[in-house]
Amino acid sequence: QVQLVESGGGSVQAGGSLRLSCAASGRSISSYPMGWFRQAPGKEREPVAAISWSGGGTYYADSVKGRFTISRDSAKNTVYLQMNSMKPEDTAVYYCAMEQTKYYSGNLLNEYEYDYWGQGTQVTVSS
């Protein structure tokens, strides 16, 4: 049974930084793409960032390019999202997701490509 547990959320002022972690259990992440998504109140869930199974490819939503960085540490079975220069519009619940197909290389910013999801962590950015 694959489980994903996000942590690192909280409240920060505009311009500040947070680092989210997603710890996986039940399966090694080393051969699977991983992604971060977010959902703000009253809005649909949207992609934030994704990383290929090898870590060699990273993909970002236009709204976070240049501010957020996704990375993975297979030894720790953990994926990270470093968020810098944060804005009030980054306020949302952030979810980690994992693809179930090894070496998958489809559209990693499409939430429907993912099979396993964490419970989410709240991020609030105040102006």
mmCIF file with all atom_site columns, C-alpha atoms in Angstrom:
data_model
loop_
_atom_site.group_PDB
_atom_site.id
_atom_site.type_symbol
_atom_site.label_atom_id
_atom_site.label_alt_id
_atom_site.label_comp_id
_atom_site.label_asym_id
_atom_site.label_entity_id
_atom_site.label_seq_id
_atom_site.pdbx_PDB_ins_code
_atom_site.Cartn_x
_atom_site.Cartn_y
_atom_site.Cartn_z
_atom_site.occupancy
_atom_site.B_iso_or_equiv
_atom_site.pdbx_formal_charge
_atom_site.auth_seq_id
_atom_site.auth_comp_id
_atom_site.auth_asym_id
_atom_site.auth_atom_id
_atom_site.pdbx_PDB_model_num
ATOM 1   C CA . GLN A 1 1   ? 0.000   0.000  0.000   1.00 0.00 ? 1   GLN A CA 1
ATOM 2   C CA . VAL A 1 2   ? 1.511   3.280  -1.128  1.00 0.00 ? 2   VAL A CA 1
ATOM 3   C CA . GLN A 1 3   ? 1.196   6.174  1.290   1.00 0.00 ? 3   GLN A CA 1
ATOM 4   C CA . LEU A 1 4   ? 2.270   9.755  0.746   1.00 0.00 ? 4   LEU A CA 1
ATOM 5   C CA . VAL A 1 5   ? 2.558   12.153 3.665   1.00 0.00 ? 5   VAL A CA 1
ATOM 6   C CA . GLU A 1 6   ? 3.120   15.857 3.111   1.00 0.00 ? 6   GLU A CA 1
ATOM 7   C CA . SER A 1 7   ? 4.666   18.150 5.692   1.00 0.00 ? 7   SER A CA 1
ATOM 8   C CA . GLY A 1 8   ? 6.203   21.595 5.939   1.00 0.00 ? 8   GLY A CA 1
ATOM 9   C CA . GLY A 1 9   ? 3.122   23.685 5.325   1.00 0.00 ? 9   GLY A CA 1
ATOM 10  C CA . GLY A 1 10  ? 2.301   26.718 7.407   1.00 0.00 ? 10  GLY A CA 1
ATOM 11  C CA . SER A 1 11  ? 1.877   30.465 7.341   1.00 0.00 ? 11  SER A CA 1
ATOM 12  C CA . VAL A 1 12  ? 4.370   32.870 5.821   1.00 0.00 ? 12  VAL A CA 1
ATOM 13  C CA . GLN A 1 13  ? 4.426   36.494 4.761   1.00 0.00 ? 13  GLN A CA 1
ATOM 14  C CA . ALA A 1 14  ? 4.637   37.506 1.132   1.00 0.00 ? 14  ALA A CA 1
ATOM 15  C CA . GLY A 1 15  ? 8.205   37.250 -0.097  1.00 0.00 ? 15  GLY A CA 1
ATOM 16  C CA . GLY A 1 16  ? 8.987   34.450 2.321   1.00 0.00 ? 16  GLY A CA 1
ATOM 17  C CA . SER A 1 17  ? 9.883   30.805 1.765   1.00 0.00 ? 17  SER A CA 1
ATOM 18  C CA . LEU A 1 18  ? 8.646   27.361 2.719   1.00 0.00 ? 18  LEU A CA 1
ATOM 19  C CA . ARG A 1 19  ? 9.873   23.887 1.944   1.00 0.00 ? 19  ARG A CA 1
ATOM 20  C CA . LEU A 1 20  ? 7.344   21.112 1.573   1.00 0.00 ? 20  LEU A CA 1
ATOM 21  C CA . SER A 1 21  ? 8.264   17.459 1.935   1.00 0.00 ? 21  SER A CA 1
ATOM 22  C CA . CYS A 1 22  ? 6.440   14.382 0.703   1.00 0.00 ? 22  CYS A CA 1
ATOM 23  C CA . ALA A 1 23  ? 7.532   11.160 2.351   1.00 0.00 ? 23  ALA A CA 1
ATOM 24  C CA . ALA A 1 24  ? 6.528   7.975  0.556   1.00 0.00 ? 24  ALA A CA 1
ATOM 25  C CA . SER A 1 25  ? 6.094   4.547  2.081   1.00 0.00 ? 25  SER A CA 1
ATOM 26  C CA . GLY A 1 26  ? 5.114   1.179  0.652   1.00 0.00 ? 26  GLY A CA 1
ATOM 27  C CA . ARG A 1 27  ? 7.118   1.708  -2.539  1.00 0.00 ? 27  ARG A CA 1
ATOM 28  C CA . SER A 1 28  ? 10.421  3.226  -3.566  1.00 0.00 ? 28  SER A CA 1
ATOM 29  C CA . ILE A 1 29  ? 9.963   6.443  -5.513  1.00 0.00 ? 29  ILE A CA 1
ATOM 30  C CA . SER A 1 30  ? 13.128  5.879  -7.504  1.00 0.00 ? 30  SER A CA 1
ATOM 31  C CA . SER A 1 31  ? 11.419  4.692  -10.709 1.00 0.00 ? 31  SER A CA 1
ATOM 32  C CA . TYR A 1 32  ? 8.274   6.799  -10.613 1.00 0.00 ? 32  TYR A CA 1
ATOM 33  C CA . PRO A 1 33  ? 7.403   10.354 -11.581 1.00 0.00 ? 33  PRO A CA 1
ATOM 34  C CA . MET A 1 34  ? 6.178   12.583 -8.771  1.00 0.00 ? 34  MET A CA 1
ATOM 35  C CA . GLY A 1 35  ? 4.165   15.784 -8.751  1.00 0.00 ? 35  GLY A CA 1
ATOM 36  C CA . TRP A 1 36  ? 2.891   18.614 -6.595  1.00 0.00 ? 36  TRP A CA 1
ATOM 37  C CA . PHE A 1 37  ? -0.570  20.081 -7.042  1.00 0.00 ? 37  PHE A CA 1
ATOM 38  C CA . ARG A 1 38  ? -2.562  22.675 -5.116  1.00 0.00 ? 38  ARG A CA 1
ATOM 39  C CA . GLN A 1 39  ? -6.141  23.673 -4.521  1.00 0.00 ? 39  GLN A CA 1
ATOM 40  C CA . ALA A 1 40  ? -7.224  27.072 -3.311  1.00 0.00 ? 40  ALA A CA 1
ATOM 41  C CA . PRO A 1 41  ? -10.635 27.638 -1.690  1.00 0.00 ? 41  PRO A CA 1
ATOM 42  C CA . GLY A 1 42  ? -13.372 27.703 -4.308  1.00 0.00 ? 42  GLY A CA 1
ATOM 43  C CA . LYS A 1 43  ? -11.011 26.720 -7.097  1.00 0.00 ? 43  LYS A CA 1
ATOM 44  C CA . GLU A 1 44  ? -10.136 23.544 -8.917  1.00 0.00 ? 44  GLU A CA 1
ATOM 45  C CA . ARG A 1 45  ? -6.952  21.677 -8.177  1.00 0.00 ? 45  ARG A CA 1
ATOM 46  C CA . GLU A 1 46  ? -4.092  22.848 -10.374 1.00 0.00 ? 46  GLU A CA 1
ATOM 47  C CA . PRO A 1 47  ? -0.588  21.601 -11.153 1.00 0.00 ? 47  PRO A CA 1
ATOM 48  C CA . VAL A 1 48  ? 2.408   23.200 -9.483  1.00 0.00 ? 48  VAL A CA 1
ATOM 49  C CA . ALA A 1 49  ? 5.452   21.118 -10.402 1.00 0.00 ? 49  ALA A CA 1
ATOM 50  C CA . ALA A 1 50  ? 6.503   17.631 -11.432 1.00 0.00 ? 50  ALA A CA 1
ATOM 51  C CA . ILE A 1 51  ? 9.711   15.654 -11.655 1.00 0.00 ? 51  ILE A CA 1
ATOM 52  C CA . SER A 1 52  ? 10.529  12.735 -13.919 1.00 0.00 ? 52  SER A CA 1
ATOM 53  C CA . TRP A 1 53  ? 11.320  9.295  -12.586 1.00 0.00 ? 53  TRP A CA 1
ATOM 54  C CA . SER A 1 54  ? 15.032  9.898  -13.136 1.00 0.00 ? 54  SER A CA 1
ATOM 55  C CA . GLY A 1 55  ? 15.014  13.387 -11.711 1.00 0.00 ? 55  GLY A CA 1
ATOM 56  C CA . GLY A 1 56  ? 16.458  14.637 -14.984 1.00 0.00 ? 56  GLY A CA 1
ATOM 57  C CA . GLY A 1 57  ? 13.303  16.460 -16.000 1.00 0.00 ? 57  GLY A CA 1
ATOM 58  C CA . THR A 1 58  ? 11.406  19.066 -14.006 1.00 0.00 ? 58  THR A CA 1
ATOM 59  C CA . TYR A 1 59  ? 8.241   20.827 -15.043 1.00 0.00 ? 59  TYR A CA 1
ATOM 60  C CA . TYR A 1 60  ? 6.494   23.875 -13.611 1.00 0.00 ? 60  TYR A CA 1
ATOM 61  C CA . ALA A 1 61  ? 3.276   25.778 -13.923 1.00 0.00 ? 61  ALA A CA 1
ATOM 62  C CA . ASP A 1 62  ? 3.868   29.226 -15.391 1.00 0.00 ? 62  ASP A CA 1
ATOM 63  C CA . SER A 1 63  ? 2.658   30.820 -12.155 1.00 0.00 ? 63  SER A CA 1
ATOM 64  C CA . VAL A 1 64  ? 5.538   29.346 -10.129 1.00 0.00 ? 64  VAL A CA 1
ATOM 65  C CA . LYS A 1 65  ? 8.408   29.224 -12.634 1.00 0.00 ? 65  LYS A CA 1
ATOM 66  C CA . GLY A 1 66  ? 11.522  30.825 -11.259 1.00 0.00 ? 66  GLY A CA 1
ATOM 67  C CA . ARG A 1 67  ? 10.161  30.759 -7.689  1.00 0.00 ? 67  ARG A CA 1
ATOM 68  C CA . PHE A 1 68  ? 9.534   27.089 -6.891  1.00 0.00 ? 68  PHE A CA 1
ATOM 69  C CA . THR A 1 69  ? 11.903  24.135 -7.225  1.00 0.00 ? 69  THR A CA 1
ATOM 70  C CA . ILE A 1 70  ? 10.977  20.453 -7.126  1.00 0.00 ? 70  ILE A CA 1
ATOM 71  C CA . SER A 1 71  ? 13.556  17.836 -6.202  1.00 0.00 ? 71  SER A CA 1
ATOM 72  C CA . ARG A 1 72  ? 13.717  14.216 -5.126  1.00 0.00 ? 72  ARG A CA 1
ATOM 73  C CA . ASP A 1 73  ? 15.894  12.184 -2.781  1.00 0.00 ? 73  ASP A CA 1
ATOM 74  C CA . SER A 1 74  ? 15.492  8.494  -3.506  1.00 0.00 ? 74  SER A CA 1
ATOM 75  C CA . ALA A 1 75  ? 17.627  7.517  -0.517  1.00 0.00 ? 75  ALA A CA 1
ATOM 76  C CA . LYS A 1 76  ? 15.111  9.252  1.754   1.00 0.00 ? 76  LYS A CA 1
ATOM 77  C CA . ASN A 1 77  ? 12.158  8.267  -0.449  1.00 0.00 ? 77  ASN A CA 1
ATOM 78  C CA . THR A 1 78  ? 11.081  11.878 -0.331  1.00 0.00 ? 78  THR A CA 1
ATOM 79  C CA . VAL A 1 79  ? 10.131  14.610 -2.788  1.00 0.00 ? 79  VAL A CA 1
ATOM 80  C CA . TYR A 1 80  ? 10.523  18.282 -1.940  1.00 0.00 ? 80  TYR A CA 1
ATOM 81  C CA . LEU A 1 81  ? 9.030   21.547 -3.091  1.00 0.00 ? 81  LEU A CA 1
ATOM 82  C CA . GLN A 1 82  ? 11.104  24.610 -2.263  1.00 0.00 ? 82  GLN A CA 1
ATOM 83  C CA . MET A 1 83  ? 8.927   27.699 -2.479  1.00 0.00 ? 83  MET A CA 1
ATOM 84  C CA . ASN A 1 84  ? 10.580  31.124 -2.577  1.00 0.00 ? 84  ASN A CA 1
ATOM 85  C CA . SER A 1 85  ? 9.301   34.652 -3.173  1.00 0.00 ? 85  SER A CA 1
ATOM 86  C CA . MET A 1 86  ? 5.895   33.499 -2.148  1.00 0.00 ? 86  MET A CA 1
ATOM 87  C CA . LYS A 1 87  ? 2.751   35.436 -3.006  1.00 0.00 ? 87  LYS A CA 1
ATOM 88  C CA . PRO A 1 88  ? -0.722  35.547 -1.432  1.00 0.00 ? 88  PRO A CA 1
ATOM 89  C CA . GLU A 1 89  ? -2.039  33.736 -4.515  1.00 0.00 ? 89  GLU A CA 1
ATOM 90  C CA . ASP A 1 90  ? 0.118   30.733 -3.534  1.00 0.00 ? 90  ASP A CA 1
ATOM 91  C CA . THR A 1 91  ? -2.277  30.137 -0.627  1.00 0.00 ? 91  THR A CA 1
ATOM 92  C CA . ALA A 1 92  ? -3.758  26.662 -1.045  1.00 0.00 ? 92  ALA A CA 1
ATOM 93  C CA . VAL A 1 93  ? -3.709  23.084 0.147   1.00 0.00 ? 93  VAL A CA 1
ATOM 94  C CA . TYR A 1 94  ? -0.704  21.423 -1.478  1.00 0.00 ? 94  TYR A CA 1
ATOM 95  C CA . TYR A 1 95  ? -0.866  17.771 -2.493  1.00 0.00 ? 95  TYR A CA 1
ATOM 96  C CA . CYS A 1 96  ? 1.848   15.329 -3.419  1.00 0.00 ? 96  CYS A CA 1
ATOM 97  C CA . ALA A 1 97  ? 1.135   12.698 -6.063  1.00 0.00 ? 97  ALA A CA 1
ATOM 98  C CA . MET A 1 98  ? 2.837   9.603  -7.424  1.00 0.00 ? 98  MET A CA 1
ATOM 99  C CA . GLU A 1 99  ? 2.453   7.841  -10.753 1.00 0.00 ? 99  GLU A CA 1
ATOM 100 C CA . GLN A 1 100 ? 2.004   4.073  -10.511 1.00 0.00 ? 100 GLN A CA 1
ATOM 101 C CA . THR A 1 101 ? 3.694   3.161  -13.812 1.00 0.00 ? 101 THR A CA 1
ATOM 102 C CA . LYS A 1 102 ? 7.451   2.736  -13.740 1.00 0.00 ? 102 LYS A CA 1
ATOM 103 C CA . TYR A 1 103 ? 9.428   5.049  -15.987 1.00 0.00 ? 103 TYR A CA 1
ATOM 104 C CA . TYR A 1 104 ? 6.264   6.822  -17.086 1.00 0.00 ? 104 TYR A CA 1
ATOM 105 C CA . SER A 1 105 ? 6.931   9.849  -19.278 1.00 0.00 ? 105 SER A CA 1
ATOM 106 C CA . GLY A 1 106 ? 3.550   11.335 -20.118 1.00 0.00 ? 106 GLY A CA 1
ATOM 107 C CA . ASN A 1 107 ? 2.210   14.779 -19.282 1.00 0.00 ? 107 ASN A CA 1
ATOM 108 C CA . LEU A 1 108 ? 3.386   15.029 -15.691 1.00 0.00 ? 108 LEU A CA 1
ATOM 109 C CA . LEU A 1 109 ? 1.469   18.268 -15.032 1.00 0.00 ? 109 LEU A CA 1
ATOM 110 C CA . ASN A 1 110 ? -1.820  16.483 -15.675 1.00 0.00 ? 110 ASN A CA 1
ATOM 111 C CA . GLU A 1 111 ? -3.367  15.387 -12.372 1.00 0.00 ? 111 GLU A CA 1
ATOM 112 C CA . TYR A 1 112 ? -5.213  12.523 -14.056 1.00 0.00 ? 112 TYR A CA 1
ATOM 113 C CA . GLU A 1 113 ? -1.889  10.853 -14.801 1.00 0.00 ? 113 GLU A CA 1
ATOM 114 C CA . TYR A 1 114 ? -1.358  10.222 -11.078 1.00 0.00 ? 114 TYR A CA 1
ATOM 115 C CA . ASP A 1 115 ? -2.637  7.318  -9.043  1.00 0.00 ? 115 ASP A CA 1
ATOM 116 C CA . TYR A 1 116 ? -1.572  7.965  -5.459  1.00 0.00 ? 116 TYR A CA 1
ATOM 117 C CA . TRP A 1 117 ? -2.194  11.131 -3.460  1.00 0.00 ? 117 TRP A CA 1
ATOM 118 C CA . GLY A 1 118 ? -1.287  12.492 -0.070  1.00 0.00 ? 118 GLY A CA 1
ATOM 119 C CA . GLN A 1 119 ? -3.731  14.135 2.309   1.00 0.00 ? 119 GLN A CA 1
ATOM 120 C CA . GLY A 1 120 ? -2.431  17.628 1.667   1.00 0.00 ? 120 GLY A CA 1
ATOM 121 C CA . THR A 1 121 ? -0.772  20.366 3.682   1.00 0.00 ? 121 THR A CA 1
ATOM 122 C CA . GLN A 1 122 ? -2.060  23.915 4.098   1.00 0.00 ? 122 GLN A CA 1
ATOM 123 C CA . VAL A 1 123 ? 0.052   26.831 2.938   1.00 0.00 ? 123 VAL A CA 1
ATOM 124 C CA . THR A 1 124 ? -1.069  30.360 3.738   1.00 0.00 ? 124 THR A CA 1
ATOM 125 C CA . VAL A 1 125 ? 0.708   33.468 2.451   1.00 0.00 ? 125 VAL A CA 1
ATOM 126 C CA . SER A 1 126 ? -0.274  36.803 3.934   1.00 0.00 ? 126 SER A CA 1
ATOM 127 C CA . SER A 1 127 ? 0.288   40.163 2.309   1.00 0.00 ? 127 SER A CA 1
#
